Tab-separated table of C-alpha atoms in Angstrom:
chain	number	residue	atom	x	y	z
H	25	MET	CA	128.662	1.500	118.122
H	26	PRO	CA	125.370	2.118	115.959
H	27	LYS	CA	125.651	2.486	112.506
H	28	ARG	CA	124.788	5.933	110.899
H	29	ILE	CA	121.880	6.498	109.107
H	30	SER	CA	122.654	7.395	105.742
H	31	THR	CA	121.309	6.268	101.923
H	32	ALA	CA	123.506	5.535	99.035
H	33	ARG	CA	121.806	8.742	97.237
H	34	GLY	CA	123.207	10.437	100.608
H	35	ARG	CA	126.768	9.206	100.364
H	36	GLU	CA	127.616	10.198	96.892
H	37	PHE	CA	125.854	13.337	96.940
H	38	GLY	CA	128.095	14.175	99.807
H	39	GLU	CA	131.509	13.019	97.982
H	40	GLY	CA	130.769	14.264	94.803
H	41	MET	CA	130.428	17.860	97.273
H	42	ARG	CA	133.494	17.347	98.871
H	43	ALA	CA	135.453	15.973	95.665
H	44	ALA	CA	133.961	19.632	93.818
H	45	ILE	CA	135.839	21.657	96.322
H	46	THR	CA	138.934	19.963	96.104
H	47	ASN	CA	139.206	19.117	92.314
H	48	ALA	CA	138.503	22.878	92.523
H	49	GLY	CA	141.695	23.340	94.747
H	50	LEU	CA	139.522	25.462	97.166
H	51	THR	CA	139.158	24.359	101.228
H	52	ALA	CA	135.901	24.352	102.991
H	53	ARG	CA	136.675	27.794	104.707
H	54	GLU	CA	138.026	29.491	100.963
H	55	ALA	CA	134.965	28.127	99.405
H	56	ALA	CA	132.728	29.704	102.028
H	57	ASP	CA	135.050	32.630	101.385
H	58	VAL	CA	134.272	32.988	97.772
H	59	LEU	CA	130.378	32.859	98.308
H	60	SER	CA	130.313	35.603	101.067
H	61	TRP	CA	129.228	32.465	103.601
H	62	GLN	CA	130.009	31.019	106.496
H	63	GLU	CA	132.190	28.108	106.490
H	64	ALA	CA	129.427	26.222	108.696
H	65	LYS	CA	126.714	26.755	105.184
H	66	VAL	CA	129.586	25.259	103.228
H	67	SER	CA	129.060	22.309	105.104
H	68	ASP	CA	125.616	22.713	105.602
H	69	VAL	CA	125.634	22.255	101.751
H	70	VAL	CA	127.746	19.484	101.436
H	71	THR	CA	126.061	16.985	103.964
H	72	GLY	CA	122.839	18.021	102.646
H	73	ARG	CA	121.467	19.386	105.930
H	74	GLY	CA	117.960	20.961	106.552
H	75	GLY	CA	117.705	24.083	105.734
H	76	VAL	CA	119.793	24.278	102.313
H	77	THR	CA	118.215	24.960	99.018
H	78	ARG	CA	119.235	23.812	95.621
H	79	LEU	CA	119.887	26.837	94.968
H	80	GLU	CA	122.731	27.083	97.204
H	81	VAL	CA	123.693	23.847	95.894
H	82	ALA	CA	124.068	25.210	92.788
H	83	LEU	CA	125.680	28.117	93.485
H	84	LEU	CA	128.532	26.389	95.457
H	85	LEU	CA	128.914	24.011	92.035
H	86	GLY	CA	129.220	27.028	90.457
H	87	ALA	CA	132.101	28.890	92.414
H	88	CYS	CA	133.592	25.435	92.329
H	89	ARG	CA	133.189	25.723	88.577
H	90	THR	CA	131.922	21.845	88.280
H	91	LYS	CA	132.112	20.024	84.895
H	92	ALA	CA	128.068	20.388	83.829
H	93	ASP	CA	127.781	16.705	83.835
H	94	GLU	CA	129.003	16.311	87.314
H	95	ARG	CA	126.687	19.607	88.755
H	96	ASP	CA	123.825	18.228	87.088
H	97	HIS	CA	123.897	14.818	88.538
H	98	LEU	CA	124.604	16.159	91.941
H	99	LEU	CA	121.476	18.211	91.611
H	100	GLU	CA	119.473	15.484	90.668
H	101	LEU	CA	120.141	13.343	93.553
H	102	PHE	CA	119.868	16.544	96.440
H	103	PRO	CA	116.440	16.104	96.435
H	104	ASP	CA	116.306	12.648	97.177
H	105	ARG	CA	119.454	12.517	99.086
H	106	ASP	CA	117.641	11.051	102.444
H	107	SER	CA	115.331	8.451	100.037
H	108	SER	CA	116.090	4.694	100.873
H	109	GLY	CA	116.609	2.737	98.023
H	110	TRP	CA	117.665	3.576	94.426
H	111	TRP	CA	116.686	2.213	91.077
H	112	GLN	CA	119.352	3.700	88.705
H	113	LEU	CA	117.838	3.421	84.605
H	114	HIS	CA	121.333	3.865	82.804
H	115	GLY	CA	119.203	3.690	79.102
H	116	LYS	CA	120.602	1.235	76.518
H	117	CYS	CA	123.075	-0.267	78.607
H	118	ALA	CA	124.452	0.449	81.819
H	119	PRO	CA	127.534	2.592	82.309
H	120	VAL	CA	130.637	2.143	82.053
H	121	ARG	CA	131.842	3.331	85.349
H	122	PRO	CA	129.366	1.614	87.670
H	123	ARG	CA	130.340	4.891	89.977
H	124	THR	CA	127.541	4.047	92.644
H	125	ALA	CA	128.740	0.215	92.778
H	126	LEU	CA	132.556	1.853	92.966
H	127	THR	CA	131.784	3.599	95.830
H	128	HIS	CA	130.363	1.348	97.856
H	129	LEU	CA	132.974	-1.570	97.168
H	130	ALA	CA	135.708	0.845	98.183
H	131	VAL	CA	134.632	1.272	101.839
H	132	ALA	CA	132.562	-2.274	101.890
H	133	GLU	CA	133.544	-4.493	104.738
H	134	THR	CA	132.432	-7.792	103.127
H	135	LEU	CA	130.871	-8.930	100.192
H	136	ILE	CA	128.467	-12.041	99.463
H	137	SER	CA	128.252	-12.279	95.694
H	138	TRP	CA	125.707	-15.234	94.379
H	139	HIS	CA	125.583	-15.952	90.211
H	140	THR	CA	122.890	-17.839	89.093
H	141	HIS	CA	125.069	-19.388	85.641
H	142	ALA	CA	128.361	-17.247	85.197
H	143	VAL	CA	131.128	-16.428	86.794
H	144	PRO	CA	130.407	-13.622	89.606
H	145	VAL	CA	131.955	-10.285	87.706
H	146	LEU	CA	134.515	-9.988	90.739
H	147	LEU	CA	136.098	-13.525	89.205
H	148	ARG	CA	135.832	-13.258	85.952
H	149	THR	CA	139.366	-13.238	84.243
H	150	VAL	CA	140.155	-10.532	81.564
H	151	ASP	CA	139.660	-13.114	78.812
H	152	TYR	CA	136.134	-14.419	80.090
H	153	MET	CA	134.524	-10.782	80.232
H	154	ARG	CA	135.963	-9.220	77.324
H	155	GLU	CA	134.142	-12.935	75.747
H	156	VAL	CA	130.688	-11.546	77.786
H	157	LEU	CA	131.085	-8.027	76.356
H	158	THR	CA	131.635	-8.782	72.942
H	159	ALA	CA	128.336	-11.121	73.159
H	160	SER	CA	126.565	-8.542	74.164
H	161	ALA	CA	123.854	-7.031	72.175
H	162	THR	CA	123.541	-3.513	74.008
H	163	VAL	CA	127.553	-2.719	74.856
H	164	PRO	CA	129.524	-0.700	71.891
H	165	ALA	CA	131.993	-2.511	70.693
H	166	ASP	CA	134.381	0.571	70.982
H	167	GLU	CA	133.065	0.215	74.828
H	168	VAL	CA	134.768	-3.017	75.690
H	169	ASP	CA	138.065	-1.824	76.215
H	170	GLU	CA	137.356	1.167	79.057
H	171	ARG	CA	134.797	-1.481	80.407
H	172	LEU	CA	137.492	-4.051	81.167
H	173	CYS	CA	139.911	-1.420	82.579
H	174	VAL	CA	136.953	-0.874	84.826
H	175	LEU	CA	136.776	-4.310	85.867
H	176	ARG	CA	140.160	-4.708	86.972
H	177	GLU	CA	140.142	-1.504	88.733
H	178	MET	CA	136.813	-3.312	90.691
H	179	GLN	CA	138.724	-6.846	91.664
H	180	GLU	CA	141.755	-4.364	92.696
H	181	LEU	CA	139.590	-3.793	95.142
H	182	LEU	CA	139.174	-7.233	96.692
H	183	GLY	CA	142.905	-7.032	97.501
H	184	ASN	CA	142.439	-4.064	100.093
H	185	GLY	CA	141.189	-6.684	102.866
H	186	LEU	CA	137.655	-7.340	101.620
H	187	ASP	CA	136.003	-10.671	103.516
H	188	CYS	CA	134.643	-11.650	100.445
H	189	THR	CA	132.387	-14.943	99.578
H	190	PHE	CA	131.388	-15.728	96.589
H	191	TYR	CA	128.325	-18.397	95.416
H	192	LEU	CA	128.282	-19.741	91.935
H	193	HIS	CA	126.224	-22.207	90.346
H	194	GLU	CA	128.098	-25.625	88.708
H	195	VAL	CA	126.671	-24.753	85.946
H	196	ALA	CA	128.775	-21.535	85.538
H	197	LEU	CA	131.586	-24.169	85.406
H	198	ASP	CA	130.405	-25.815	82.509
H	199	VAL	CA	129.268	-23.221	80.229
H	200	GLN	CA	132.136	-22.380	77.768
H	201	ILE	CA	132.964	-18.615	77.744
H	202	GLY	CA	135.419	-18.662	74.125
H	203	GLY	CA	137.861	-21.324	73.570
H	204	PRO	CA	139.228	-23.886	75.926
H	205	ASP	CA	141.752	-21.509	76.579
H	206	VAL	CA	139.625	-19.146	78.152
H	207	HIS	CA	137.478	-22.078	79.912
H	208	ILE	CA	140.300	-23.322	81.131
H	209	GLY	CA	141.768	-20.300	82.432
H	210	GLN	CA	138.813	-19.183	84.012
H	211	LEU	CA	138.530	-21.980	86.038
H	212	GLN	CA	142.172	-21.782	87.202
H	213	HIS	CA	141.776	-18.589	87.997
H	214	LEU	CA	138.900	-19.740	90.582
H	215	MET	CA	141.112	-21.985	91.596
H	216	PHE	CA	144.085	-18.827	92.778
H	217	LYS	CA	140.875	-16.695	94.155
H	218	ALA	CA	139.919	-19.403	96.165
H	219	ASN	CA	143.112	-19.471	97.800
H	220	TRP	CA	142.780	-16.061	98.797
H	221	LYS	CA	142.341	-15.182	102.804
H	222	LYS	CA	139.681	-13.818	102.584
H	223	VAL	CA	137.989	-15.236	99.614
H	224	ARG	CA	135.795	-18.189	99.700
H	225	VAL	CA	134.201	-19.509	96.733
H	226	LEU	CA	131.374	-21.949	97.493
H	227	ILE	CA	129.557	-23.694	94.238
H	228	VAL	CA	126.034	-24.436	94.792
H	229	PRO	CA	125.571	-28.109	92.400
H	230	ALA	CA	123.299	-29.261	90.375
H	231	ALA	CA	122.208	-31.899	92.234
H	232	ALA	CA	120.447	-29.537	94.879
H	233	GLY	CA	117.768	-28.852	92.259
H	234	ALA	CA	115.148	-25.868	93.063
H	235	HIS	CA	116.951	-23.604	95.556
H	236	ALA	CA	116.436	-20.324	97.375
H	237	GLY	CA	119.067	-18.409	94.678
H	238	MET	CA	116.937	-18.740	91.283
H	239	ALA	CA	115.207	-15.087	91.213
H	240	GLY	CA	118.975	-14.048	90.175
H	241	PRO	CA	122.064	-12.419	91.171
H	242	PHE	CA	122.640	-10.330	93.933
H	243	THR	CA	125.911	-8.780	95.725
H	244	ARG	CA	125.040	-7.900	99.234
H	245	LEU	CA	127.913	-4.943	100.679
H	246	THR	CA	128.300	-4.559	104.521
H	247	PHE	CA	129.953	-1.568	105.968
H	248	PRO	CA	131.919	-0.392	109.516
H	249	LYS	CA	129.688	2.846	109.912
H	250	TYR	CA	126.717	2.383	107.261
H	251	GLU	CA	123.528	0.139	107.237
H	252	PRO	CA	124.186	-2.865	104.411
H	253	LEU	CA	122.658	-2.915	101.295
H	254	VAL	CA	122.385	-5.035	98.496
H	255	TRP	CA	122.892	-4.512	94.773
H	256	THR	CA	121.341	-6.174	91.740
H	257	ALA	CA	122.580	-5.712	88.082
H	258	THR	CA	120.210	-6.102	84.903
H	259	GLU	CA	121.017	-5.392	80.956
H	260	ASN	CA	120.182	-1.543	81.643
H	261	SER	CA	119.355	-0.479	84.973
H	262	SER	CA	121.093	-1.250	88.706
H	263	LEU	CA	118.975	-1.522	92.209
H	264	PHE	CA	120.672	-0.592	95.786
H	265	VAL	CA	118.349	-2.253	97.770
H	266	GLU	CA	118.522	-0.795	101.584
H	267	THR	CA	115.268	-1.071	103.548
H	268	LYS	CA	116.009	-3.283	106.594
H	269	GLU	CA	113.819	-5.699	105.709
H	270	ALA	CA	114.434	-6.263	102.111
H	271	VAL	CA	118.247	-6.742	103.399
H	272	ASP	CA	117.198	-9.191	105.904
H	273	GLY	CA	115.474	-11.351	102.756
H	274	TYR	CA	118.617	-11.575	101.236
H	275	ALA	CA	120.687	-12.814	104.330
H	276	ASP	CA	117.155	-15.431	104.431
H	277	VAL	CA	118.647	-16.483	100.745
H	278	ILE	CA	122.426	-16.398	101.687
H	279	ARG	CA	121.450	-18.417	104.793
H	280	ALA	CA	119.596	-20.834	102.151
H	281	LEU	CA	122.599	-20.818	99.702
H	282	ASP	CA	125.054	-21.919	102.108
H	283	GLU	CA	123.044	-24.654	103.522
H	284	VAL	CA	122.972	-26.346	99.819
H	285	SER	CA	126.512	-24.974	99.077
H	286	LEU	CA	129.250	-26.913	98.794
H	287	SER	CA	132.481	-26.817	101.423
H	288	GLU	CA	135.103	-24.621	100.237
H	289	ASP	CA	137.496	-27.842	99.821
H	290	GLU	CA	135.220	-29.331	98.190
H	291	SER	CA	133.737	-26.687	95.804
H	292	ARG	CA	137.832	-26.359	95.312
H	293	ASP	CA	138.132	-30.040	94.623
H	294	LEU	CA	134.918	-30.103	91.888
H	295	ILE	CA	136.725	-26.968	90.157
H	296	ILE	CA	140.081	-28.395	89.683
H	297	ARG	CA	138.355	-31.963	88.479
H	298	ARG	CA	136.538	-29.904	85.751
H	299	CYS	CA	139.727	-27.734	84.920
H	300	VAL	CA	142.137	-31.269	84.740
H	301	ARG	CA	139.392	-32.889	82.177
H	302	LEU	CA	139.608	-29.719	79.933
H	303	GLN	CA	142.839	-29.851	80.154
H	304	GLU	CA	143.445	-33.501	78.972
H	305	GLY	CA	140.726	-32.999	76.500
H	306	GLU	CA	137.526	-34.374	77.595
H	307	GLY	CA	135.076	-31.811	78.324
H	308	ALA	CA	132.952	-31.709	80.949
H	309	VAL	CA	131.445	-34.782	82.178
H	310	ASP	CA	128.698	-36.504	84.498
H	311	GLU	CA	130.792	-36.389	88.136
H	312	SER	CA	128.772	-38.874	89.450
């Protein structure tokens, strides 16, 4: 069956509109009655079909008594809901709850993630992540605990049958984030996750030298019903790449990373050796 033609903006708009009706305690028919519309009109507004106006969207949101910030977000999405690719500017720092990323992780079929110098976000321990957030120059201290809760929520999605492959550079095993206990705990957590049935952890060895992933971290998601997308995050923005050519380019990067990575068993053995040596108090040493 061919994948549905949709966009990240369009999916978030539609889900937000459906949630607005549900949160108001209404069915589509009841919402239509409130506005003296046909039920099909509500469906047209929710799906953003042609012929629907921004005013009609606003009327439905008003009838649902949608909170102002959510109302403004959906009205902002409406004109560009069919646009492919989405660069989200967050201001000083990323939002506490990355709504678009969470929404797509929840319905994804496969995930492939690469990180250049740190453990990928979905494989981080709470202690490791706390150290990363505390070291941030932009994240407010009073948001750290809430962000950690969101991190745990994101990680729980890995247990929903999501097929995951994580690529990380060998250097990520050696960078001490927090004290020795945090460092060892993170390596033990990697070993634990690497033993999950649908999780693969692959290490790009330092000996590989220059490689295809040097441009930066990214996460590629595929879906049962939609075309794949790539999600990248910076200090204060997120990019959701959707055009076929661009997504195919990332697929080429993944294939190149796979060629230079250690196997699953070799990667697991490398993590174990690092962990054992740290536990013995010798620290990271040359593996040659």
